């Protein structure tokens, strides 16, 4: 049994112009200790998927799924008290903007101790010592002093380290990192990613890394899920994805990487834009921008089908010849 | 924090002198002088008029009067009332406890009901409760105080006989004034039932006076909560697996309190100046009534002194609010 199992997850938001579907029929299995990358453009549903899993979507979001379970526990319609015992302990999350994700009114130490106390309890002095150890572990210099600091006294990178310390405090079995480096300086980005990878290996936890950076994916994850406009398009091992992408969107995305455009005068791009609420095509959602489109693509939405070790949502998957 | 405080206190000094100057000038801009007002329609011979003015010290040039007044204030002497010949400070001190008593109860009621009501409305935004709360607070906010007061008197005093109509305590009790606060004095006295009577007298004025602060505090709490509940750190707190109660009452409220405390401070300031209408309706012998009567009599020392004391108190309350602000908000507490 996989650690995380999601079948046909749909997330919808009612709007004035009708229902906006942020996630559409998402399936996902994640094994213990596995690292999965979810890539996609902004608004493709990456974060919403994980927030739905955590039960953190704000009202009036509607979440439906045929199955959504963590370690055999059904996460759908979970009682609040039951959910609170899982979140922060077995499943933890690191967010995109570290500076605003820590409460400005409380010291770093308070917020760390709170996480430990909520799930494990213990004496104050022992908790405090563990908080210092956690800060040390995530590479915060001078943790004895920093534990008294307030978030506004720390840099973005330091705040993210504190967030990570808080997330791993109770040794979760699944860590979700939602674009953990987007808001940080380039030099800090590599450090934070390195830290996450190191902690993942050391604690043997499963990790979902949400990003829109293909470079990050190539370095850090075992498997990749590519999402486009609310739908998962392709699921492959990292190596297979980079060597022979099966979905035309994935291929075009990789084609647009600057590394693959060396010596050219212009970057290759995908023409057109992501469809909005009003102009969603009836067939394949990528059909208006796809260079291999035909009549069937325009009329019949493809479903996710298994293809060797991976899955792809396309009527005409690309051939398996290595590029 | 110390530098922050020093800056706040530094601002008080010029404000203080500004208020001395303004009250002095503004009162003298009002047509008529104390002598004319006292005599009314009958008129007076110019010689006698001049003599009375000289007696009050109002014949001297304005600049001299002003300097004399400032010198007095700095010595702690606010002058003597024209109409009662009593020192202004003593009159103020004898009336002020009544105003404080009423203000304290009204603000307490406003805070105890307003903050929980606002939190609940913020949490259940768009619900029936939210709409009811918002409508009720809008009604409270816009209702004329005198009408609301009379309505309550008619219902609870005249028709139901639950509460007394006016005053601070039943006339059958003789309570020695120890602290000036009727409820405390009544408790200290040996008179049976005096405390109950004082409380019953306090009830309706408190409700009337609390209506506006209650509405303001509830609305402010709701909007502050709505803003804070959408913040990223609230999502973090929930992701940590904290209970909804802890997320709202600790993580959200602690941040929302910053604007709420400001509003409460402002309301206290307003109420300390005397609830003129409420005090008049309920014949509550407080500062508001005293000042209104002083305006009618052109009692310059009372007005100058009274306004100055109240303004100083408001500044003090604001200073306390600023300190509370610093205590609540680490970004202020730790410099920047």
mmCIF file of N, CA and C in Angstrom, chain B residues 38-144:
data_model
loop_
_atom_site.group_PDB
_atom_site.id
_atom_site.type_symbol
_atom_site.label_atom_id
_atom_site.label_comp_id
_atom_site.label_asym_id
_atom_site.label_seq_id
_atom_site.Cartn_x
_atom_site.Cartn_y
_atom_site.Cartn_z
ATOM 1 N N UNK B 38 -24.372 86.321 33.165
ATOM 2 C CA UNK B 38 -25.032 86.140 34.449
ATOM 3 C C UNK B 38 -26.205 87.111 34.611
ATOM 4 N N UNK B 39 -26.062 88.291 34.055
ATOM 5 C CA UNK B 39 -27.108 89.293 34.252
ATOM 6 C C UNK B 39 -28.280 89.086 33.305
ATOM 7 N N UNK B 40 -27.996 88.484 32.156
ATOM 8 C CA UNK B 40 -29.070 88.211 31.210
ATOM 9 C C UNK B 40 -29.629 89.490 30.629
ATOM 10 N N UNK B 41 -30.962 89.618 30.543
ATOM 11 C CA UNK B 41 -31.630 90.698 29.823
ATOM 12 C C UNK B 41 -31.595 92.029 30.580
ATOM 13 N N UNK B 42 -31.380 91.960 31.869
ATOM 14 C CA UNK B 42 -31.541 93.190 32.653
ATOM 15 C C UNK B 42 -30.509 94.257 32.327
ATOM 16 N N UNK B 43 -29.338 93.872 31.915
ATOM 17 C CA UNK B 43 -28.310 94.847 31.600
ATOM 18 C C UNK B 43 -27.619 95.336 32.852
ATOM 19 N N UNK B 44 -26.611 96.183 32.673
ATOM 20 C CA UNK B 44 -25.807 96.621 33.808
ATOM 21 C C UNK B 44 -25.115 97.922 33.439
ATOM 22 N N UNK B 45 -24.851 98.741 34.417
ATOM 23 C CA UNK B 45 -24.136 99.991 34.112
ATOM 24 C C UNK B 45 -22.708 99.646 33.709
ATOM 25 N N UNK B 46 -22.151 100.396 32.781
ATOM 26 C CA UNK B 46 -20.794 100.115 32.294
ATOM 27 C C UNK B 46 -19.767 100.126 33.425
ATOM 28 N N UNK B 47 -19.925 101.035 34.404
ATOM 29 C CA UNK B 47 -18.920 101.108 35.472
ATOM 30 C C UNK B 47 -18.902 99.808 36.278
ATOM 31 N N UNK B 48 -20.106 99.351 36.641
ATOM 32 C CA UNK B 48 -20.226 98.134 37.449
ATOM 33 C C UNK B 48 -19.683 96.926 36.663
ATOM 34 N N UNK B 49 -20.023 96.896 35.353
ATOM 35 C CA UNK B 49 -19.530 95.846 34.465
ATOM 36 C C UNK B 49 -18.004 95.791 34.499
ATOM 37 N N UNK B 50 -17.400 96.964 34.344
ATOM 38 C CA UNK B 50 -15.937 97.038 34.316
ATOM 39 C C UNK B 50 -15.359 96.604 35.663
ATOM 40 N N UNK B 51 -16.033 96.992 36.726
ATOM 41 C CA UNK B 51 -15.531 96.635 38.057
ATOM 42 C C UNK B 51 -15.546 95.120 38.254
ATOM 43 N N UNK B 52 -16.666 94.498 37.814
ATOM 44 C CA UNK B 52 -16.764 93.042 37.961
ATOM 45 C C UNK B 52 -15.707 92.331 37.120
ATOM 46 N N UNK B 53 -15.498 92.834 35.906
ATOM 47 C CA UNK B 53 -14.483 92.228 35.044
ATOM 48 C C UNK B 53 -13.106 92.341 35.686
ATOM 49 N N UNK B 54 -12.848 93.525 36.289
ATOM 50 C CA UNK B 54 -11.556 93.730 36.932
ATOM 51 C C UNK B 54 -11.386 92.730 38.074
ATOM 52 N N UNK B 55 -12.486 92.526 38.785
ATOM 53 C CA UNK B 55 -12.464 91.596 39.910
ATOM 54 C C UNK B 55 -12.079 90.181 39.444
ATOM 55 N N UNK B 56 -12.562 89.837 38.249
ATOM 56 C CA UNK B 56 -12.258 88.503 37.718
ATOM 57 C C UNK B 56 -10.908 88.473 37.000
ATOM 58 N N UNK B 57 -10.304 89.644 36.857
ATOM 59 C CA UNK B 57 -9.012 89.692 36.175
ATOM 60 C C UNK B 57 -9.143 89.681 34.670
ATOM 61 N N UNK B 58 -10.339 89.991 34.176
ATOM 62 C CA UNK B 58 -10.553 89.914 32.731
ATOM 63 C C UNK B 58 -10.304 91.245 32.039
ATOM 64 N N UNK B 59 -9.893 92.261 32.816
ATOM 65 C CA UNK B 59 -9.655 93.569 32.205
ATOM 66 C C UNK B 59 -8.242 93.682 31.662
ATOM 67 N N UNK B 60 -7.362 92.785 32.105
ATOM 68 C CA UNK B 60 -5.959 92.865 31.680
ATOM 69 C C UNK B 60 -5.826 92.465 30.215
ATOM 70 N N UNK B 61 -4.722 92.862 29.570
ATOM 71 C CA UNK B 61 -4.509 92.444 28.170
ATOM 72 C C UNK B 61 -4.484 90.911 28.082
ATOM 73 N N UNK B 62 -4.922 90.395 26.925
ATOM 74 C CA UNK B 62 -5.016 88.940 26.733
ATOM 75 C C UNK B 62 -3.697 88.235 27.031
ATOM 76 N N UNK B 63 -2.589 88.831 26.517
ATOM 77 C CA UNK B 63 -1.286 88.192 26.677
ATOM 78 C C UNK B 63 -0.966 88.017 28.154
ATOM 79 N N UNK B 64 -1.285 89.058 28.945
ATOM 80 C CA UNK B 64 -0.977 88.998 30.370
ATOM 81 C C UNK B 64 -1.833 87.927 31.053
ATOM 82 N N UNK B 65 -3.140 87.936 30.692
ATOM 83 C CA UNK B 65 -4.024 86.906 31.240
ATOM 84 C C UNK B 65 -3.474 85.515 30.946
ATOM 85 N N UNK B 66 -3.042 85.331 29.691
ATOM 86 C CA UNK B 66 -2.576 84.018 29.251
ATOM 87 C C UNK B 66 -1.347 83.581 30.045
ATOM 88 N N UNK B 67 -0.371 84.517 30.150
ATOM 89 C CA UNK B 67 0.849 84.170 30.876
ATOM 90 C C UNK B 67 0.533 83.828 32.320
ATOM 91 N N UNK B 68 -0.380 84.597 32.911
ATOM 92 C CA UNK B 68 -0.781 84.325 34.285
ATOM 93 C C UNK B 68 -1.388 82.937 34.412
ATOM 94 N N UNK B 69 -2.219 82.601 33.410
ATOM 95 C CA UNK B 69 -2.877 81.294 33.424
ATOM 96 C C UNK B 69 -1.846 80.168 33.298
ATOM 97 N N UNK B 70 -0.916 80.334 32.342
ATOM 98 C CA UNK B 70 0.108 79.306 32.141
ATOM 99 C C UNK B 70 0.937 79.133 33.407
ATOM 100 N N UNK B 71 1.305 80.270 34.018
ATOM 101 C CA UNK B 71 2.096 80.188 35.248
ATOM 102 C C UNK B 71 1.328 79.405 36.302
ATOM 103 N N UNK B 72 0.027 79.674 36.393
ATOM 104 C CA UNK B 72 -0.816 78.952 37.346
ATOM 105 C C UNK B 72 -0.829 77.465 37.061
ATOM 106 N N UNK B 73 -1.025 77.115 35.789
ATOM 107 C CA UNK B 73 -1.085 75.700 35.407
ATOM 108 C C UNK B 73 0.207 74.995 35.797
ATOM 109 N N UNK B 74 1.340 75.659 35.523
ATOM 110 C CA UNK B 74 2.621 75.025 35.824
ATOM 111 C C UNK B 74 2.794 74.836 37.320
ATOM 112 N N UNK B 75 2.132 75.711 38.121
ATOM 113 C CA UNK B 75 2.200 75.548 39.572
ATOM 114 C C UNK B 75 1.163 74.529 40.048
ATOM 115 N N UNK B 76 0.318 74.080 39.122
ATOM 116 C CA UNK B 76 -0.721 73.128 39.516
ATOM 117 C C UNK B 76 -1.993 73.820 39.963
ATOM 118 N N UNK B 77 -2.101 75.119 39.655
ATOM 119 C CA UNK B 77 -3.283 75.883 40.071
ATOM 120 C C UNK B 77 -4.118 76.194 38.833
ATOM 121 N N UNK B 78 -5.317 75.642 38.796
ATOM 122 C CA UNK B 78 -6.158 75.823 37.612
ATOM 123 C C UNK B 78 -7.145 76.974 37.783
ATOM 124 N N UNK B 79 -7.047 77.703 38.874
ATOM 125 C CA UNK B 79 -7.931 78.845 39.075
ATOM 126 C C UNK B 79 -9.191 78.472 39.829
ATOM 127 N N UNK B 80 -10.061 79.482 39.947
ATOM 128 C CA UNK B 80 -11.271 79.335 40.755
ATOM 129 C C UNK B 80 -12.476 79.563 39.856
ATOM 130 N N UNK B 81 -13.504 78.736 40.036
ATOM 131 C CA UNK B 81 -14.696 78.883 39.213
ATOM 132 C C UNK B 81 -15.349 80.240 39.451
ATOM 133 N N UNK B 82 -15.781 80.910 38.384
ATOM 134 C CA UNK B 82 -16.449 82.205 38.522
ATOM 135 C C UNK B 82 -17.768 82.046 39.260
ATOM 136 N N UNK B 83 -18.457 80.948 39.015
ATOM 137 C CA UNK B 83 -19.819 80.846 39.541
ATOM 138 C C UNK B 83 -19.893 80.244 40.939
ATOM 139 N N UNK B 84 -19.009 79.312 41.268
ATOM 140 C CA UNK B 84 -19.112 78.699 42.600
ATOM 141 C C UNK B 84 -18.008 79.159 43.540
ATOM 142 N N UNK B 85 -17.008 79.845 43.014
ATOM 143 C CA UNK B 85 -15.861 80.303 43.808
ATOM 144 C C UNK B 85 -15.062 79.137 44.396
ATOM 145 N N UNK B 86 -15.253 77.948 43.811
ATOM 146 C CA UNK B 86 -14.502 76.777 44.264
ATOM 147 C C UNK B 86 -13.313 76.564 43.327
ATOM 148 N N UNK B 87 -12.196 76.057 43.852
ATOM 149 C CA UNK B 87 -11.079 75.738 42.951
ATOM 150 C C UNK B 87 -11.537 74.727 41.892
ATOM 151 N N UNK B 88 -11.133 74.979 40.642
ATOM 152 C CA UNK B 88 -11.558 74.124 39.530
ATOM 153 C C UNK B 88 -11.147 72.673 39.775
ATOM 154 N N UNK B 89 -9.908 72.502 40.254
ATOM 155 C CA UNK B 89 -9.392 71.149 40.439
ATOM 156 C C UNK B 89 -10.243 70.371 41.436
ATOM 157 N N UNK B 90 -10.645 71.073 42.529
ATOM 158 C CA UNK B 90 -11.423 70.370 43.545
ATOM 159 C C UNK B 90 -12.791 69.967 42.980
ATOM 160 N N UNK B 91 -13.425 70.896 42.249
ATOM 161 C CA UNK B 91 -14.719 70.576 41.631
ATOM 162 C C UNK B 91 -14.592 69.379 40.704
ATOM 163 N N UNK B 92 -13.522 69.421 39.898
ATOM 164 C CA UNK B 92 -13.306 68.337 38.948
ATOM 165 C C UNK B 92 -13.168 67.004 39.671
ATOM 166 N N UNK B 93 -12.331 67.013 40.713
ATOM 167 C CA UNK B 93 -12.073 65.763 41.419
ATOM 168 C C UNK B 93 -13.330 65.196 42.067
ATOM 169 N N UNK B 94 -14.233 66.085 42.486
ATOM 170 C CA UNK B 94 -15.437 65.581 43.145
ATOM 171 C C UNK B 94 -16.416 64.986 42.134
ATOM 172 N N UNK B 95 -16.350 65.439 40.879
ATOM 173 C CA UNK B 95 -17.291 64.938 39.872
ATOM 174 C C UNK B 95 -16.717 63.795 39.043
ATOM 175 N N UNK B 96 -15.391 63.782 38.936
ATOM 176 C CA UNK B 96 -14.764 62.853 37.995
ATOM 177 C C UNK B 96 -15.027 61.378 38.300
ATOM 178 N N UNK B 97 -15.021 60.951 39.573
ATOM 179 C CA UNK B 97 -15.269 59.519 39.837
ATOM 180 C C UNK B 97 -16.564 59.025 39.201
ATOM 181 N N UNK B 98 -17.604 59.869 39.197
ATOM 182 C CA UNK B 98 -18.869 59.453 38.586
ATOM 183 C C UNK B 98 -18.665 59.143 37.107
ATOM 184 N N UNK B 99 -17.908 60.001 36.428
ATOM 185 C CA UNK B 99 -17.646 59.775 35.002
ATOM 186 C C UNK B 99 -16.785 58.531 34.792
ATOM 187 N N UNK B 100 -15.749 58.394 35.637
ATOM 188 C CA UNK B 100 -14.865 57.224 35.489
ATOM 189 C C UNK B 100 -15.651 55.933 35.699
ATOM 190 N N UNK B 101 -16.490 55.930 36.736
ATOM 191 C CA UNK B 101 -17.274 54.750 37.060
ATOM 192 C C UNK B 101 -18.105 54.324 35.848
ATOM 193 N N UNK B 102 -18.770 55.304 35.257
ATOM 194 C CA UNK B 102 -19.631 55.030 34.109
ATOM 195 C C UNK B 102 -18.798 54.590 32.899
ATOM 196 N N UNK B 103 -17.693 55.318 32.660
ATOM 197 C CA UNK B 103 -16.828 54.996 31.528
ATOM 198 C C UNK B 103 -16.278 53.577 31.650
ATOM 199 N N UNK B 104 -15.782 53.267 32.839
ATOM 200 C CA UNK B 104 -15.181 51.952 33.057
ATOM 201 C C UNK B 104 -16.187 50.839 32.759
ATOM 202 N N UNK B 105 -17.396 50.999 33.332
ATOM 203 C CA UNK B 105 -18.403 49.956 33.128
ATOM 204 C C UNK B 105 -18.782 49.845 31.655
ATOM 205 N N UNK B 106 -18.920 51.005 30.990
ATOM 206 C CA UNK B 106 -19.343 50.989 29.588
ATOM 207 C C UNK B 106 -18.279 50.327 28.711
ATOM 208 N N UNK B 107 -17.003 50.694 28.934
ATOM 209 C CA UNK B 107 -15.939 50.111 28.115
ATOM 210 C C UNK B 107 -15.810 48.612 28.396
ATOM 211 N N UNK B 108 -15.940 48.261 29.678
ATOM 212 C CA UNK B 108 -15.856 46.850 30.040
ATOM 213 C C UNK B 108 -16.934 46.049 29.309
ATOM 214 N N UNK B 109 -18.151 46.582 29.331
ATOM 215 C CA UNK B 109 -19.253 45.907 28.654
ATOM 216 C C UNK B 109 -18.963 45.807 27.151
ATOM 217 N N UNK B 110 -18.471 46.924 26.598
ATOM 218 C CA UNK B 110 -18.177 46.944 25.159
ATOM 219 C C UNK B 110 -17.117 45.924 24.781
ATOM 220 N N UNK B 111 -16.081 45.801 25.611
ATOM 221 C CA UNK B 111 -14.989 44.873 25.311
ATOM 222 C C UNK B 111 -15.446 43.428 25.494
ATOM 223 N N UNK B 112 -16.141 43.184 26.617
ATOM 224 C CA UNK B 112 -16.517 41.801 26.936
ATOM 225 C C UNK B 112 -17.498 41.233 25.919
ATOM 226 N N UNK B 113 -18.352 42.085 25.372
ATOM 227 C CA UNK B 113 -19.296 41.580 24.376
ATOM 228 C C UNK B 113 -18.761 41.808 22.961
ATOM 229 N N UNK B 114 -18.159 42.978 22.752
ATOM 230 C CA UNK B 114 -17.756 43.363 21.401
ATOM 231 C C UNK B 114 -16.698 42.457 20.797
ATOM 232 N N UNK B 115 -15.665 42.121 21.574
ATOM 233 C CA UNK B 115 -14.574 41.322 20.998
ATOM 234 C C UNK B 115 -15.034 39.903 20.651
ATOM 235 N N UNK B 116 -15.670 39.178 21.580
ATOM 236 C CA UNK B 116 -16.153 37.839 21.184
ATOM 237 C C UNK B 116 -17.147 37.888 20.029
ATOM 238 N N UNK B 117 -18.042 38.870 20.048
ATOM 239 C CA UNK B 117 -19.027 38.969 18.959
ATOM 240 C C UNK B 117 -18.326 39.203 17.630
ATOM 241 N N UNK B 118 -17.308 40.064 17.643
ATOM 242 C CA UNK B 118 -16.568 40.356 16.412
ATOM 243 C C UNK B 118 -15.782 39.147 15.928
ATOM 244 N N UNK B 119 -15.160 38.422 16.864
ATOM 245 C CA UNK B 119 -14.387 37.235 16.486
ATOM 246 C C UNK B 119 -15.290 36.216 15.806
ATOM 247 N N UNK B 120 -16.445 35.992 16.420
ATOM 248 C CA UNK B 120 -17.372 34.996 15.899
ATOM 249 C C UNK B 120 -17.853 35.394 14.500
ATOM 250 N N UNK B 121 -18.154 36.683 14.338
ATOM 251 C CA UNK B 121 -18.631 37.149 13.030
ATOM 252 C C UNK B 121 -17.527 37.001 11.991
ATOM 253 N N UNK B 122 -16.272 37.298 12.403
ATOM 254 C CA UNK B 122 -15.163 37.172 11.465
ATOM 255 C C UNK B 122 -14.939 35.731 11.049
ATOM 256 N N UNK B 123 -15.132 34.811 12.006
ATOM 257 C CA UNK B 123 -14.920 33.396 11.704
ATOM 258 C C UNK B 123 -16.029 32.847 10.818
ATOM 259 N N UNK B 124 -17.246 33.316 11.068
ATOM 260 C CA UNK B 124 -18.385 32.785 10.326
ATOM 261 C C UNK B 124 -18.853 33.817 9.322
ATOM 262 N N UNK B 125 -17.925 34.383 8.589
ATOM 263 C CA UNK B 125 -18.253 35.428 7.627
ATOM 264 C C UNK B 125 -19.338 34.955 6.670
ATOM 265 N N UNK B 126 -20.306 35.842 6.458
ATOM 266 C CA UNK B 126 -21.361 35.540 5.499
ATOM 267 C C UNK B 126 -22.486 34.703 6.074
ATOM 268 N N UNK B 127 -22.340 34.265 7.327
ATOM 269 C CA UNK B 127 -23.389 33.429 7.924
ATOM 270 C C UNK B 127 -24.531 34.311 8.425
ATOM 271 N N UNK B 128 -25.598 33.663 8.855
ATOM 272 C CA UNK B 128 -26.743 34.398 9.390
ATOM 273 C C UNK B 128 -26.299 35.206 10.610
ATOM 274 N N UNK B 129 -25.486 34.564 11.472
ATOM 275 C CA UNK B 129 -25.020 35.263 12.662
ATOM 276 C C UNK B 129 -24.247 36.526 12.282
ATOM 277 N N UNK B 130 -23.384 36.392 11.275
ATOM 278 C CA UNK B 130 -22.580 37.532 10.836
ATOM 279 C C UNK B 130 -23.485 38.686 10.410
ATOM 280 N N UNK B 131 -24.496 38.362 9.606
ATOM 281 C CA UNK B 131 -25.399 39.409 9.128
ATOM 282 C C UNK B 131 -26.151 40.055 10.284
ATOM 283 N N UNK B 132 -26.624 39.217 11.216
ATOM 284 C CA UNK B 132 -27.354 39.746 12.371
ATOM 285 C C UNK B 132 -26.462 40.673 13.188
ATOM 286 N N UNK B 133 -25.230 40.210 13.409
ATOM 287 C CA UNK B 133 -24.302 40.990 14.213
ATOM 288 C C UNK B 133 -24.000 42.329 13.548
ATOM 289 N N UNK B 134 -23.773 42.278 12.246
ATOM 290 C CA UNK B 134 -23.435 43.515 11.533
ATOM 291 C C UNK B 134 -24.606 44.487 11.543
ATOM 292 N N UNK B 135 -25.820 43.944 11.368
ATOM 293 C CA UNK B 135 -27.000 44.801 11.385
ATOM 294 C C UNK B 135 -27.176 45.420 12.766
ATOM 295 N N UNK B 136 -27.039 44.588 13.797
ATOM 296 C CA UNK B 136 -27.205 45.085 15.161
ATOM 297 C C UNK B 136 -26.180 46.164 15.462
ATOM 298 N N UNK B 137 -24.936 45.941 15.030
ATOM 299 C CA UNK B 137 -23.909 46.920 15.369
ATOM 300 C C UNK B 137 -24.100 48.203 14.569
ATOM 301 N N UNK B 138 -24.598 48.061 13.356
ATOM 302 C CA UNK B 138 -24.872 49.274 12.570
ATOM 303 C C UNK B 138 -25.998 50.071 13.238
ATOM 304 N N UNK B 139 -26.993 49.349 13.736
ATOM 305 C CA UNK B 139 -28.094 50.015 14.441
ATOM 306 C C UNK B 139 -27.554 50.735 15.671
ATOM 307 N N UNK B 140 -26.746 50.029 16.462
ATOM 308 C CA UNK B 140 -26.182 50.628 17.663
ATOM 309 C C UNK B 140 -25.322 51.832 17.334
ATOM 310 N N UNK B 141 -24.642 51.731 16.210
ATOM 311 C CA UNK B 141 -23.706 52.775 15.798
ATOM 312 C C UNK B 141 -24.451 54.042 15.410
ATOM 313 N N UNK B 142 -25.627 53.864 14.793
ATOM 314 C CA UNK B 142 -26.290 55.029 14.210
ATOM 315 C C UNK B 142 -27.495 55.496 15.027
ATOM 316 N N UNK B 143 -27.793 54.801 16.119
ATOM 317 C CA UNK B 143 -28.965 55.181 16.897
ATOM 318 C C UNK B 143 -28.703 56.448 17.697
ATOM 319 N N UNK B 144 -29.639 57.403 17.716
ATOM 320 C CA UNK B 144 -29.445 58.595 18.552
ATOM 321 C C UNK B 144 -29.440 58.180 20.024
#
